[in-house]
Short mmCIF file of C-alpha atoms in Angstrom, two decimals:
data_model
loop_
_atom_site.label_atom_id
_atom_site.label_comp_id
_atom_site.label_asym_id
_atom_site.label_seq_id
_atom_site.Cartn_x
_atom_site.Cartn_y
_atom_site.Cartn_z
CA UNK A 15 17.67 -23.40 -39.00
CA UNK A 16 17.14 -22.50 -35.35
CA UNK A 17 14.82 -24.57 -33.24
CA UNK A 18 11.39 -22.96 -32.81
CA UNK A 19 10.82 -21.24 -29.45
CA UNK A 20 9.17 -23.57 -26.95
CA UNK A 21 5.52 -22.84 -26.24
CA UNK A 22 4.81 -20.72 -23.14
CA UNK A 23 4.28 -22.77 -19.97
CA UNK A 24 0.78 -23.84 -19.14
CA UNK A 25 -0.84 -22.58 -15.94
CA UNK A 26 -0.24 -25.98 -14.33
CA UNK A 27 3.41 -25.90 -15.34
CA UNK A 28 3.82 -22.36 -13.97
CA UNK A 29 2.38 -23.49 -10.64
CA UNK A 30 4.68 -26.52 -10.58
CA UNK A 31 7.74 -24.40 -11.36
CA UNK A 32 6.80 -21.91 -8.65
CA UNK A 33 6.49 -24.74 -6.14
CA UNK A 34 9.97 -25.92 -7.08
CA UNK A 35 11.41 -22.41 -6.79
CA UNK A 36 9.70 -21.97 -3.41
CA UNK A 37 11.42 -25.06 -2.06
CA UNK A 38 14.79 -23.88 -3.40
CA UNK A 39 14.27 -20.33 -2.05
CA UNK A 40 13.35 -21.73 1.37
CA UNK A 41 16.62 -23.63 1.39
CA UNK A 42 18.60 -20.55 0.34
CA UNK A 43 16.92 -18.52 3.09
CA UNK A 44 18.71 -20.75 5.60
CA UNK A 45 22.04 -19.34 4.37
CA UNK A 46 24.69 -18.60 6.95
CA UNK A 47 25.82 -15.55 4.97
CA UNK A 48 24.02 -12.57 6.52
CA UNK A 49 24.65 -10.46 3.41
CA UNK A 50 22.67 -12.94 1.32
CA UNK A 51 20.14 -14.27 3.84
CA UNK A 52 17.86 -11.22 3.81
CA UNK A 53 17.85 -11.22 0.03
CA UNK A 54 16.99 -14.92 -0.08
CA UNK A 55 14.20 -14.35 2.42
CA UNK A 56 12.92 -11.61 0.13
CA UNK A 57 13.04 -14.07 -2.78
CA UNK A 58 11.17 -16.70 -0.76
CA UNK A 59 8.49 -14.16 0.20
CA UNK A 60 8.13 -13.06 -3.40
CA UNK A 61 7.72 -16.65 -4.60
CA UNK A 62 5.19 -17.58 -1.92
CA UNK A 63 3.13 -14.52 -2.92
CA UNK A 64 3.36 -15.49 -6.60
CA UNK A 65 2.08 -18.94 -5.74
CA UNK A 66 -0.95 -17.44 -3.98
CA UNK A 67 -1.54 -15.03 -6.86
CA UNK A 68 -1.33 -17.82 -9.42
CA UNK A 69 -3.75 -19.91 -7.39
CA UNK A 70 -1.51 -22.57 -5.87
CA UNK A 71 -4.53 -24.62 -4.80
CA UNK A 72 -5.93 -24.92 -8.32
CA UNK A 73 -5.41 -28.11 -10.35
CA UNK B 28 -25.00 12.00 -20.59
CA UNK B 29 -24.24 12.15 -24.33
CA UNK B 30 -22.65 9.48 -26.46
CA UNK B 31 -20.13 7.12 -24.81
CA UNK B 32 -16.54 8.09 -25.50
CA UNK B 33 -14.65 5.57 -27.65
CA UNK B 34 -11.47 4.42 -25.95
CA UNK B 35 -8.79 1.95 -26.99
CA UNK B 36 -9.27 -1.72 -26.18
CA UNK B 37 -7.42 -2.70 -23.01
CA UNK B 38 -8.87 -6.18 -22.64
CA UNK B 39 -6.44 -8.94 -21.76
CA UNK B 40 -6.54 -12.66 -21.20
CA UNK B 41 -7.94 -13.43 -17.78
CA UNK B 42 -5.68 -15.28 -15.36
CA UNK B 43 -6.78 -18.71 -14.03
CA UNK B 44 -8.16 -17.22 -10.82
CA UNK B 45 -10.07 -14.60 -12.79
CA UNK B 46 -11.69 -17.33 -14.91
CA UNK B 47 -13.15 -19.20 -11.93
CA UNK B 48 -16.91 -19.56 -11.80
CA UNK B 49 -18.68 -18.32 -8.68
CA UNK B 50 -18.90 -21.74 -7.02
CA UNK B 51 -15.22 -22.43 -7.68
CA UNK B 52 -14.24 -18.98 -6.41
CA UNK B 53 -16.22 -19.46 -3.20
CA UNK B 54 -14.62 -22.87 -2.74
CA UNK B 55 -11.19 -21.24 -3.09
CA UNK B 56 -12.19 -18.53 -0.61
CA UNK B 57 -13.34 -21.15 1.89
CA UNK B 58 -10.09 -23.12 1.59
CA UNK B 59 -8.08 -19.96 2.16
CA UNK B 60 -10.30 -18.85 5.04
CA UNK B 61 -9.92 -22.23 6.70
CA UNK B 62 -6.16 -22.10 6.23
CA UNK B 63 -5.98 -18.55 7.59
CA UNK B 64 -8.12 -19.32 10.66
CA UNK B 65 -6.05 -22.43 11.33
CA UNK B 66 -2.85 -20.39 11.04
CA UNK B 67 -4.16 -17.69 13.37
CA UNK B 68 -5.41 -20.27 15.89
CA UNK B 69 -1.91 -21.64 16.25
CA UNK B 70 0.20 -18.51 15.74
CA UNK B 71 -1.77 -15.40 16.62
CA UNK B 72 -2.68 -14.98 20.30
CA UNK B 73 -4.98 -12.01 19.60
CA UNK B 74 -7.25 -13.96 17.27
CA UNK B 75 -6.91 -17.16 19.29
CA UNK B 76 -8.38 -15.30 22.25
CA UNK B 77 -11.16 -13.84 20.12
CA UNK B 78 -12.06 -17.23 18.64
CA UNK B 79 -11.97 -18.91 22.02
CA UNK B 80 -14.18 -16.21 23.50
CA UNK B 81 -16.66 -16.86 20.69
CA UNK B 82 -16.36 -20.62 21.30
CA UNK B 83 -15.40 -21.37 17.72
CA UNK B 84 -12.58 -23.68 16.63
CA UNK B 85 -11.00 -23.73 13.13
CA UNK B 86 -12.46 -27.13 12.24
CA UNK B 87 -15.96 -25.75 12.86
CA UNK B 88 -15.65 -23.35 9.90
CA UNK B 89 -17.13 -25.61 7.23
CA UNK B 90 -18.73 -22.95 5.03
CA UNK B 91 -18.55 -19.23 4.32
CA UNK B 92 -21.83 -18.91 6.21
CA UNK B 93 -20.22 -20.56 9.27
CA UNK B 94 -17.44 -18.01 9.09
CA UNK B 95 -19.81 -15.04 8.71
CA UNK B 96 -22.04 -16.21 11.54
CA UNK B 97 -19.56 -17.48 14.10
CA UNK B 98 -16.34 -15.48 13.84
CA UNK B 99 -16.58 -12.24 15.81
CA UNK B 100 -16.01 -8.76 14.39
CA UNK B 101 -12.75 -6.95 15.14
CA UNK B 102 -12.61 -3.20 15.49
CA UNK B 103 -10.05 -0.44 15.47
CA UNK B 104 -10.59 -0.07 19.21
CA UNK B 105 -9.71 -3.79 19.68
CA UNK B 106 -6.46 -3.27 17.78
CA UNK B 107 -5.50 -0.13 19.68
CA UNK B 108 -6.17 -1.83 23.02
CA UNK B 109 -4.04 -4.80 21.92
CA UNK B 110 -1.20 -2.46 20.92
CA UNK B 111 -1.45 -0.64 24.25
CA UNK B 112 -1.28 -3.88 26.22
CA UNK B 113 1.41 -5.47 24.04
CA UNK B 114 3.40 -2.67 22.40
CA UNK B 115 4.36 -1.85 19.77
CA UNK B 116 2.66 -4.27 17.34
CA UNK B 117 0.16 -5.95 19.60
CA UNK B 118 -0.34 -9.70 19.82
CA UNK B 119 -2.17 -9.65 16.48
CA UNK B 120 1.19 -9.34 14.66
CA UNK B 121 1.20 -13.12 14.51
CA UNK B 122 4.71 -13.57 13.08
CA UNK B 123 8.17 -13.26 14.62
CA UNK B 124 9.12 -9.58 14.76
CA UNK B 125 12.32 -10.44 12.87
CA UNK B 126 10.24 -11.37 9.82
CA UNK B 127 8.75 -7.87 9.60
CA UNK B 128 10.43 -5.97 6.76
CA UNK B 129 7.95 -3.11 6.42
CA UNK B 130 5.94 -1.26 9.05
CA UNK B 131 2.74 0.46 7.97
CA UNK B 132 0.52 2.59 10.14
CA UNK B 133 -2.90 4.07 9.59
CA UNK B 134 -3.12 7.84 9.20
CA UNK B 135 -4.48 8.66 12.63
CA UNK B 136 -7.05 11.05 11.23
CA UNK B 137 -9.82 9.45 13.28
CA UNK B 138 -8.29 10.94 16.40
CA UNK B 139 -8.44 7.56 18.14
CA UNK B 140 -4.88 6.45 17.40
CA UNK B 141 -2.81 4.76 14.74
CA UNK B 142 -2.99 1.03 14.03
CA UNK B 143 0.40 -0.61 13.46
CA UNK B 144 0.88 -3.28 10.81
CA UNK B 145 4.03 -5.42 10.50
CA UNK B 146 4.40 -6.84 7.00
CA UNK B 147 6.59 -9.75 5.87
CA UNK B 148 8.33 -10.12 2.50
CA UNK B 149 5.40 -12.23 1.35
CA UNK B 150 2.96 -9.50 2.39
CA UNK B 151 4.92 -6.80 0.57
CA UNK B 152 4.76 -8.83 -2.63
CA UNK B 153 1.00 -9.26 -2.15
CA UNK B 154 0.69 -5.51 -1.54
CA UNK B 155 2.43 -4.85 -4.84
CA UNK B 156 0.11 -7.25 -6.64
CA UNK B 157 -2.95 -5.62 -5.06
CA UNK B 158 -1.86 -2.40 -6.75
CA UNK B 159 -0.71 -3.94 -10.01
CA UNK B 160 -3.88 -5.90 -10.75
CA UNK B 161 -6.24 -2.88 -10.68
CA UNK B 162 -3.91 -0.94 -12.91
CA UNK B 163 -3.51 -3.89 -15.27
CA UNK B 164 -7.30 -4.18 -15.51
CA UNK B 165 -7.36 -0.45 -16.30
CA UNK B 166 -4.89 -0.92 -19.16
CA UNK B 167 -1.38 -0.39 -17.75
CA UNK B 168 1.14 -2.60 -19.54
CA UNK B 169 4.88 -3.30 -19.22
CA UNK B 170 7.07 -0.62 -20.69
CA UNK B 171 4.55 2.19 -20.34
CA UNK B 172 5.24 5.51 -18.65
CA UNK B 173 3.33 6.22 -15.44
CA UNK B 174 2.94 9.20 -13.16
CA UNK B 175 2.32 8.41 -9.49
CA UNK B 176 0.85 11.52 -7.86
CA UNK B 177 0.27 9.88 -4.45
CA UNK B 178 3.03 10.69 -1.92
CA UNK B 179 5.44 7.77 -1.59
CA UNK B 180 7.29 6.28 1.37
CA UNK B 181 6.48 7.18 4.95
CA UNK B 182 4.43 4.87 7.11
CA UNK B 183 1.27 4.37 5.10
CA UNK B 184 0.41 1.46 2.83
CA UNK B 185 -0.53 4.06 0.22
CA UNK B 186 3.08 5.24 0.28
CA UNK B 187 4.65 1.81 -0.35
CA UNK B 188 2.18 -0.29 -2.31
CA UNK B 189 2.11 1.89 -5.44
CA UNK B 190 5.90 1.99 -6.06
CA UNK B 191 5.99 -1.79 -5.63
CA UNK B 192 2.99 -2.16 -7.93
CA UNK B 193 4.54 -0.05 -10.67
CA UNK B 194 7.87 -1.89 -10.36
CA UNK B 195 6.33 -5.34 -10.81
CA UNK B 196 4.10 -3.98 -13.58
CA UNK B 197 7.27 -3.32 -15.56
CA UNK B 198 6.23 0.31 -15.94
CA UNK B 199 8.55 3.32 -16.07
CA UNK B 200 7.12 5.26 -13.15
CA UNK B 201 7.76 8.79 -11.92
CA UNK B 202 6.92 9.09 -8.23
CA UNK B 203 6.10 12.77 -8.11
CA UNK B 204 3.49 12.83 -5.35
CA UNK B 205 4.39 15.22 -2.56
CA UNK B 206 7.78 16.02 -4.10
CA UNK B 207 6.95 18.30 -7.03
CA UNK B 208 4.52 21.20 -7.27
CA UNK B 209 1.58 20.74 -9.61
CA UNK B 210 3.18 22.97 -12.24
CA UNK B 211 6.47 21.09 -11.92
CA UNK B 212 4.58 17.84 -12.52
CA UNK B 213 3.10 19.26 -15.71
CA UNK B 214 6.52 20.47 -16.80
CA UNK B 215 7.91 16.97 -16.22
CA UNK B 216 5.10 15.39 -18.24
CA UNK B 217 5.75 17.79 -21.10
CA UNK B 218 9.51 17.23 -20.89
CA UNK B 219 9.20 13.45 -21.23
CA UNK B 220 6.35 13.85 -23.68
CA UNK B 221 4.86 10.42 -23.16
CA UNK B 222 2.57 9.45 -20.27
CA UNK B 223 0.30 6.41 -20.49
CA UNK B 224 -1.05 6.21 -16.98
CA UNK B 225 -1.71 8.44 -13.97
CA UNK B 226 -2.44 7.39 -10.41
CA UNK B 227 -3.81 10.09 -8.09
CA UNK B 228 -6.35 10.83 -5.40
CA UNK B 229 -9.69 12.04 -6.73
CA UNK B 230 -8.99 15.38 -5.19
CA UNK B 231 -5.52 15.70 -6.67
CA UNK B 232 -6.69 14.76 -10.15
CA UNK B 233 -9.12 17.66 -9.80
CA UNK B 234 -6.21 19.97 -8.85
CA UNK B 235 -4.01 18.70 -11.69
CA UNK B 236 -6.79 19.13 -14.25
CA UNK B 237 -7.43 22.64 -12.99
CA UNK B 238 -3.73 23.49 -13.44
CA UNK B 239 -3.77 22.14 -17.02
CA UNK B 240 -6.78 24.33 -17.79
CA UNK B 241 -5.08 27.35 -16.26
CA UNK B 242 -2.09 26.81 -18.56
CA UNK B 243 -4.31 26.34 -21.59
CA UNK B 244 -3.09 22.78 -22.24
CA UNK B 245 -5.57 20.07 -23.23
CA UNK B 246 -4.16 16.72 -22.02
CA UNK B 247 -6.13 14.75 -24.62
CA UNK B 248 -4.11 16.60 -27.28
CA UNK B 249 -0.77 16.80 -25.45
CA UNK B 250 -0.83 13.12 -24.38
CA UNK B 251 -2.84 11.18 -26.98
CA UNK B 252 -1.13 7.95 -25.84
CA UNK B 253 -2.74 8.17 -22.35
CA UNK B 254 -4.42 4.82 -21.56
CA UNK B 255 -6.03 5.37 -18.18
CA UNK B 256 -6.22 7.44 -15.03
CA UNK B 257 -6.77 5.61 -11.76
CA UNK B 258 -8.12 7.44 -8.74
CA UNK B 259 -8.51 6.59 -5.10
CA UNK B 260 -9.74 7.97 -1.81
CA UNK B 261 -12.82 10.07 -2.49
CA UNK B 262 -16.21 10.04 -4.14
CA UNK B 263 -17.24 12.30 -7.00
CA UNK B 264 -20.22 13.21 -9.17
CA UNK B 265 -20.77 11.42 -12.47
CA UNK B 266 -20.71 14.74 -14.33
CA UNK B 267 -17.20 15.34 -13.05
CA UNK B 268 -16.06 11.86 -14.14
CA UNK B 269 -17.43 12.34 -17.66
CA UNK B 270 -15.76 15.75 -17.88
CA UNK B 271 -12.43 14.27 -16.78
CA UNK B 272 -12.65 11.49 -19.38
CA UNK B 273 -13.30 14.01 -22.13
CA UNK B 274 -10.60 16.42 -20.95
CA UNK B 275 -7.95 13.71 -20.70
CA UNK B 276 -9.15 11.55 -23.59
CA UNK B 277 -8.97 8.31 -21.65
CA UNK B 278 -11.00 6.20 -19.29
CA UNK B 279 -11.19 7.06 -15.62
CA UNK B 280 -10.79 4.19 -13.17
CA UNK B 281 -11.26 3.94 -9.43
CA UNK B 282 -9.99 1.69 -6.68
CA UNK B 283 -11.05 1.16 -3.10
CA UNK B 284 -8.33 0.13 -0.70
CA UNK B 285 -6.94 0.48 2.78
CA UNK B 286 -4.03 -0.43 5.00
CA UNK B 287 -6.16 -3.21 6.51
CA UNK B 288 -6.67 -4.63 3.02
CA UNK B 289 -2.91 -4.36 2.28
CA UNK B 290 -3.75 -2.43 -0.88
CA UNK B 291 -6.71 -2.33 -3.21
CA UNK B 292 -9.71 -4.37 -2.17
CA UNK B 293 -11.75 -3.52 -5.26
CA UNK B 294 -11.22 -1.73 -8.55
CA UNK B 295 -12.92 -1.03 -11.84
CA UNK B 296 -12.38 -3.38 -14.75
CA UNK B 297 -11.76 -2.33 -18.34
CA UNK B 298 -15.07 -0.42 -18.42
CA UNK B 299 -14.00 2.34 -16.01
CA UNK B 300 -16.10 4.40 -13.61
CA UNK B 301 -18.96 5.27 -15.97
CA UNK B 302 -20.98 2.57 -17.70
CA UNK B 303 -21.86 2.98 -21.36
CA UNK B 304 -25.45 3.70 -20.42
CA UNK B 305 -24.31 6.59 -18.19
CA UNK B 306 -24.81 4.87 -14.84
CA UNK B 307 -22.10 4.66 -12.21
CA UNK B 308 -19.60 1.90 -12.88
CA UNK B 309 -18.58 -1.04 -10.73
CA UNK B 310 -15.50 -1.85 -8.71
CA UNK B 311 -14.78 -5.56 -8.67
CA UNK B 312 -13.79 -7.06 -5.37
CA UNK B 313 -10.45 -8.89 -5.55
CA UNK B 314 -12.06 -11.69 -3.62
CA UNK B 315 -9.43 -14.37 -3.50
CA UNK B 316 -7.00 -12.11 -1.63
CA UNK B 317 -9.49 -10.37 0.65
CA UNK B 318 -12.85 -11.79 1.71
CA UNK B 319 -15.45 -9.02 1.81
CA UNK B 320 -18.87 -8.94 3.44
CA UNK B 321 -21.25 -5.98 3.08
CA UNK B 322 -23.51 -5.87 6.13
CA UNK B 323 -26.11 -3.68 7.74
CA UNK B 324 -24.08 -1.95 10.49
CA UNK B 325 -27.03 -2.13 12.90
CA UNK B 326 -27.95 -5.79 12.48
CA UNK B 327 -24.71 -7.29 11.13
CA UNK B 328 -26.71 -9.12 8.47
CA UNK B 329 -25.76 -9.07 4.77
CA UNK B 330 -27.41 -6.30 2.77
CA UNK B 331 -29.54 -7.06 -0.28
CA UNK B 332 -28.24 -6.40 -3.80
CA UNK B 333 -28.26 -2.68 -4.53
CA UNK B 334 -28.26 -1.67 -0.87
CA UNK B 335 -25.57 0.15 1.06
CA UNK B 336 -23.78 -1.42 3.99
CA UNK B 337 -20.56 -1.58 5.93
CA UNK B 338 -17.54 -3.37 4.48
CA UNK B 339 -16.29 -6.17 6.75
CA UNK B 340 -12.84 -7.27 5.69
CA UNK B 341 -10.82 -10.47 6.09
CA UNK B 342 -7.32 -11.00 4.66
CA UNK B 343 -7.00 -14.42 3.08
CA UNK B 344 -3.32 -14.28 2.33
CA UNK B 345 -1.57 -11.81 4.65
CA UNK B 346 0.86 -13.13 7.27
CA UNK B 347 1.79 -10.11 9.42
CA UNK B 348 -0.95 -8.24 11.34
CA UNK B 349 -3.78 -9.85 9.38
CA UNK B 350 -7.37 -8.75 9.84
CA UNK B 351 -10.24 -11.13 10.43
CA UNK B 352 -13.76 -9.73 10.03
CA UNK B 353 -12.54 -6.19 10.51
CA UNK B 354 -15.21 -3.51 10.85
CA UNK B 355 -13.93 -0.90 8.36
CA UNK B 356 -16.68 1.69 8.99
CA UNK B 357 -16.60 2.19 5.21
CA UNK B 358 -19.99 2.43 3.55
CA UNK B 359 -20.52 1.02 0.06
CA UNK B 360 -23.29 -0.07 -2.29
CA UNK B 361 -23.22 -3.81 -2.98
CA UNK B 362 -23.71 -5.07 -6.53
CA UNK B 363 -23.73 -8.87 -6.96
CA UNK B 364 -21.49 -10.56 -9.49
CA UNK B 365 -24.35 -11.56 -11.80
CA UNK B 366 -24.85 -7.90 -12.76
CA UNK B 367 -21.20 -7.23 -13.53
CA UNK B 368 -20.40 -9.23 -16.65
CA UNK B 369 -16.96 -9.25 -18.26
CA UNK B 370 -16.14 -12.89 -17.50
CA UNK B 371 -15.25 -12.48 -13.83
CA UNK B 372 -17.57 -13.87 -11.16
CA UNK B 373 -16.61 -11.24 -8.62
CA UNK B 374 -19.00 -9.20 -6.52
CA UNK B 375 -18.81 -5.45 -6.95
CA UNK B 376 -19.13 -2.08 -5.26
CA UNK B 377 -20.58 0.97 -6.95
CA UNK B 378 -18.01 3.55 -8.04
CA UNK B 379 -17.83 7.08 -6.69
CA UNK B 380 -19.98 6.57 -3.64
CA UNK B 381 -17.87 4.97 -0.93
CA UNK B 382 -18.06 6.96 2.26
CA UNK B 383 -17.21 6.68 5.93
CA UNK B 384 -19.83 6.00 8.56
CA UNK B 385 -17.71 8.04 10.95
CA UNK B 386 -17.72 11.06 8.62
CA UNK B 387 -21.44 11.46 8.98
CA UNK B 388 -22.56 14.73 10.49
CA UNK B 389 -25.77 14.89 12.46
CA UNK B 390 -27.26 18.28 11.63
CA UNK B 391 -30.66 19.29 12.94
CA UNK B 392 -31.72 15.68 13.07
CA UNK B 393 -30.51 14.87 9.56
CA UNK B 394 -27.73 12.46 8.67
CA UNK B 395 -25.50 14.50 6.37
CA UNK B 396 -22.73 12.74 4.46
CA UNK B 397 -19.93 15.01 3.25
CA UNK B 398 -19.91 12.95 0.06
CA UNK B 399 -23.48 14.09 -0.69
CA UNK B 400 -22.32 17.70 -0.52
CA UNK B 401 -19.19 16.91 -2.56
CA UNK B 402 -21.24 15.45 -5.37
CA UNK B 403 -23.64 18.42 -5.34
CA UNK B 404 -20.87 21.02 -5.32
CA UNK B 405 -18.57 19.46 -7.88
CA UNK B 406 -21.38 18.90 -10.33
CA UNK B 407 -20.93 22.64 -10.98
CA UNK B 408 -18.02 22.87 -13.44
CA UNK B 409 -17.11 26.40 -12.28
CA UNK B 410 -16.25 25.29 -8.72
CA UNK B 411 -12.62 24.56 -7.85
CA UNK B 412 -12.85 23.74 -4.14
CA UNK B 413 -14.98 24.18 -1.05
CA UNK B 414 -14.88 23.80 2.72
CA UNK B 415 -17.76 23.30 5.13
CA UNK B 416 -18.16 24.34 8.75
CA UNK B 417 -20.83 23.37 11.27
CA UNK B 418 -21.16 25.63 14.29
CA UNK B 419 -23.57 26.96 16.88
CA UNK B 420 -24.17 30.71 16.68
CA UNK B 421 -24.74 33.17 19.52
CA UNK B 422 -28.45 32.53 19.42
CA UNK B 423 -27.83 28.82 19.91
CA UNK B 424 -28.77 27.82 16.38
CA UNK B 425 -26.86 25.15 14.51
CA UNK B 426 -25.65 26.64 11.24
CA UNK B 427 -23.72 25.24 8.28
CA UNK B 428 -21.47 27.48 6.26
CA UNK B 429 -20.03 26.50 2.87
CA UNK B 430 -17.19 28.57 1.41
CA UNK B 431 -16.65 28.00 -2.31
CA UNK B 432 -13.82 29.00 -4.61
CA UNK B 433 -14.18 29.23 -8.37
CA UNK B 434 -11.71 27.94 -10.92
CA UNK B 435 -9.31 30.63 -12.08
CA UNK B 436 -10.95 30.87 -15.49
CA UNK B 437 -14.24 31.75 -13.77
CA UNK B 438 -12.77 34.11 -11.18
CA UNK B 439 -14.17 37.12 -13.04
CA UNK B 440 -17.76 35.86 -12.75
CA UNK B 441 -20.17 38.76 -12.11
CA UNK B 442 -22.28 39.26 -8.99
CA UNK B 443 -25.52 38.19 -10.63
CA UNK B 444 -24.00 34.97 -11.96
CA UNK B 445 -22.52 34.26 -8.51
CA UNK B 446 -25.90 34.69 -6.86
CA UNK B 447 -27.45 32.35 -9.42
CA UNK B 448 -24.74 29.77 -8.81
CA UNK B 449 -24.99 29.84 -5.01
CA UNK B 450 -28.78 29.81 -5.19
CA UNK B 451 -28.80 26.77 -7.47
CA UNK B 452 -26.21 24.97 -5.40
CA UNK B 453 -27.91 25.74 -2.11
CA UNK B 454 -31.13 24.30 -3.49
CA UNK B 455 -29.38 21.13 -4.71
CA UNK B 456 -27.62 20.62 -1.37
CA UNK B 457 -30.94 21.07 0.45
CA UNK B 458 -32.55 18.45 -1.79
CA UNK B 459 -29.78 15.95 -1.07
CA UNK B 460 -29.26 16.58 2.65
CA UNK B 461 -32.46 18.23 3.87
CA UNK B 462 -30.27 20.92 5.43
CA UNK B 463 -30.21 24.58 4.43
CA UNK B 464 -26.60 25.70 4.16
CA UNK B 465 -25.20 29.21 3.81
CA UNK B 466 -23.05 29.55 0.70
CA UNK B 467 -20.38 32.14 0.11
CA UNK B 468 -17.89 32.47 -2.77
CA UNK B 469 -14.37 33.37 -1.67
CA UNK B 470 -10.99 33.76 -3.40
CA UNK B 471 -9.22 30.50 -4.27
CA UNK B 472 -6.24 31.40 -2.06
CA UNK B 473 -8.48 31.50 1.02
CA UNK B 474 -9.10 27.75 0.78
CA UNK B 475 -6.52 25.00 1.31
CA UNK B 476 -5.02 22.89 -1.48
CA UNK B 477 -5.35 19.22 -0.62
CA UNK B 478 -2.54 17.15 -2.10
CA UNK B 479 -3.98 13.75 -1.13
CA UNK B 480 -7.16 13.15 0.81
CA UNK B 481 -9.33 16.23 1.15
CA UNK B 482 -10.48 17.21 4.66
CA UNK B 483 -13.16 19.69 3.83
CA UNK B 484 -15.36 19.67 6.93
CA UNK B 485 -14.97 20.98 10.45
CA UNK B 486 -17.52 20.49 13.18
CA UNK B 487 -17.19 23.16 15.84
CA UNK B 488 -20.08 22.01 17.99
CA UNK B 489 -19.37 20.50 21.35
CA UNK B 490 -21.11 17.27 20.45
CA UNK B 491 -22.86 15.53 17.61
CA UNK B 492 -20.11 14.36 15.31
CA UNK B 493 -21.65 10.92 15.23
CA UNK B 494 -25.21 9.72 15.13
#
């Protein structure tokens, strides 16, 4: 029997995951590959906006 | 007004920010305001100079009231002067030019010049969200089919925010604005057979509905899956909104937005533009992304609940070319959050009545708002379009001429009925504006078709456009 699907992340977990992705995206955006750098910057911008939308300052 | 129309339930779980109580929301606004002012102090020479001139430092903003009272207003003229002195973006860009991945400009219809906005990747994502959220509140869900009737691309925020909003909504969107004729749009809708959502200017929804009527198609029957129609840009009479909801078989929604706001600043919730008791609905201010004050334009003081005032706008989370206490010259009726219900503690604006202070015409000592004439004219279901002209005749008298066109199905209206219509309309316009206007019915082809924002009025006098 397959394991049951994990419960959806809580709001606090979503905010924590976004913070982790933001740090990773910021690192990727320092890439020396110009083909990828713009795309990583786009990813970093998207994640920082998601953090604001999700209410990064909330507990 | 008749019985309320029963529509499908589009309620959804509110996000954490939407669940905040008023005190918590204001605390969040203050934190974001403080962060934004701090950021601008260190990285935006335009606002640094403004704050220094007003003798206010970031650490002195300890409350929303401090911000309202101490931070100076910015105007379009300030921005244009900044751009002229520091082309092309002005010093208010506030980020390295290399971080700008989208350039938006205002339309330039004021005649004063176009403001330039440089947006970062972060800003573009926020722009998309500021379109998605209003449509989500209206009932748009992932996987649904959507028709975007607003022209896309170009330099305006209205050309870029909607495609981004639909993409992140997970909707299957057809961007038909400005690319297909009205009949071709209808053909496309019929070809795909399923449309859940339409986004259009008020004026264009009017044109689209007229075309459906001309072809004898009732959208409520052809598209029973339609969830919502969302309009933008212009006011309208309540009678028109009710008629649209019945004709299309879905709720009508409205948003208020601008380039300065990076998208929608306010939008209706699930309830739409008409309340169940027949009163005008409410647009909820998306207050944790943009901070909005409604003030008396003469005194700068906040208006009381229920009063009209000017919208003063501050971006809380925009990096490139942000606005801080921007004087929008937009006029709106303020409704406090306590009257709005629905679980969100957001202040509201009344639907259908947002106008421009700069559109006001001074006619024989009266302040005449084009919106007041719009709502009088379009309360008549036979009228398709109109244009107005203010001029001085050979005898030196100021006169106002209104040229009306009837919908095609009423084009055969007899002379007596036309006289009755123009007489009734002239009387209603006089009651609402205190100005006697001369009405004439002309053929539909003699009047322009507006595909986005309608520009119905011309003022041919040498002076007097503004009060």
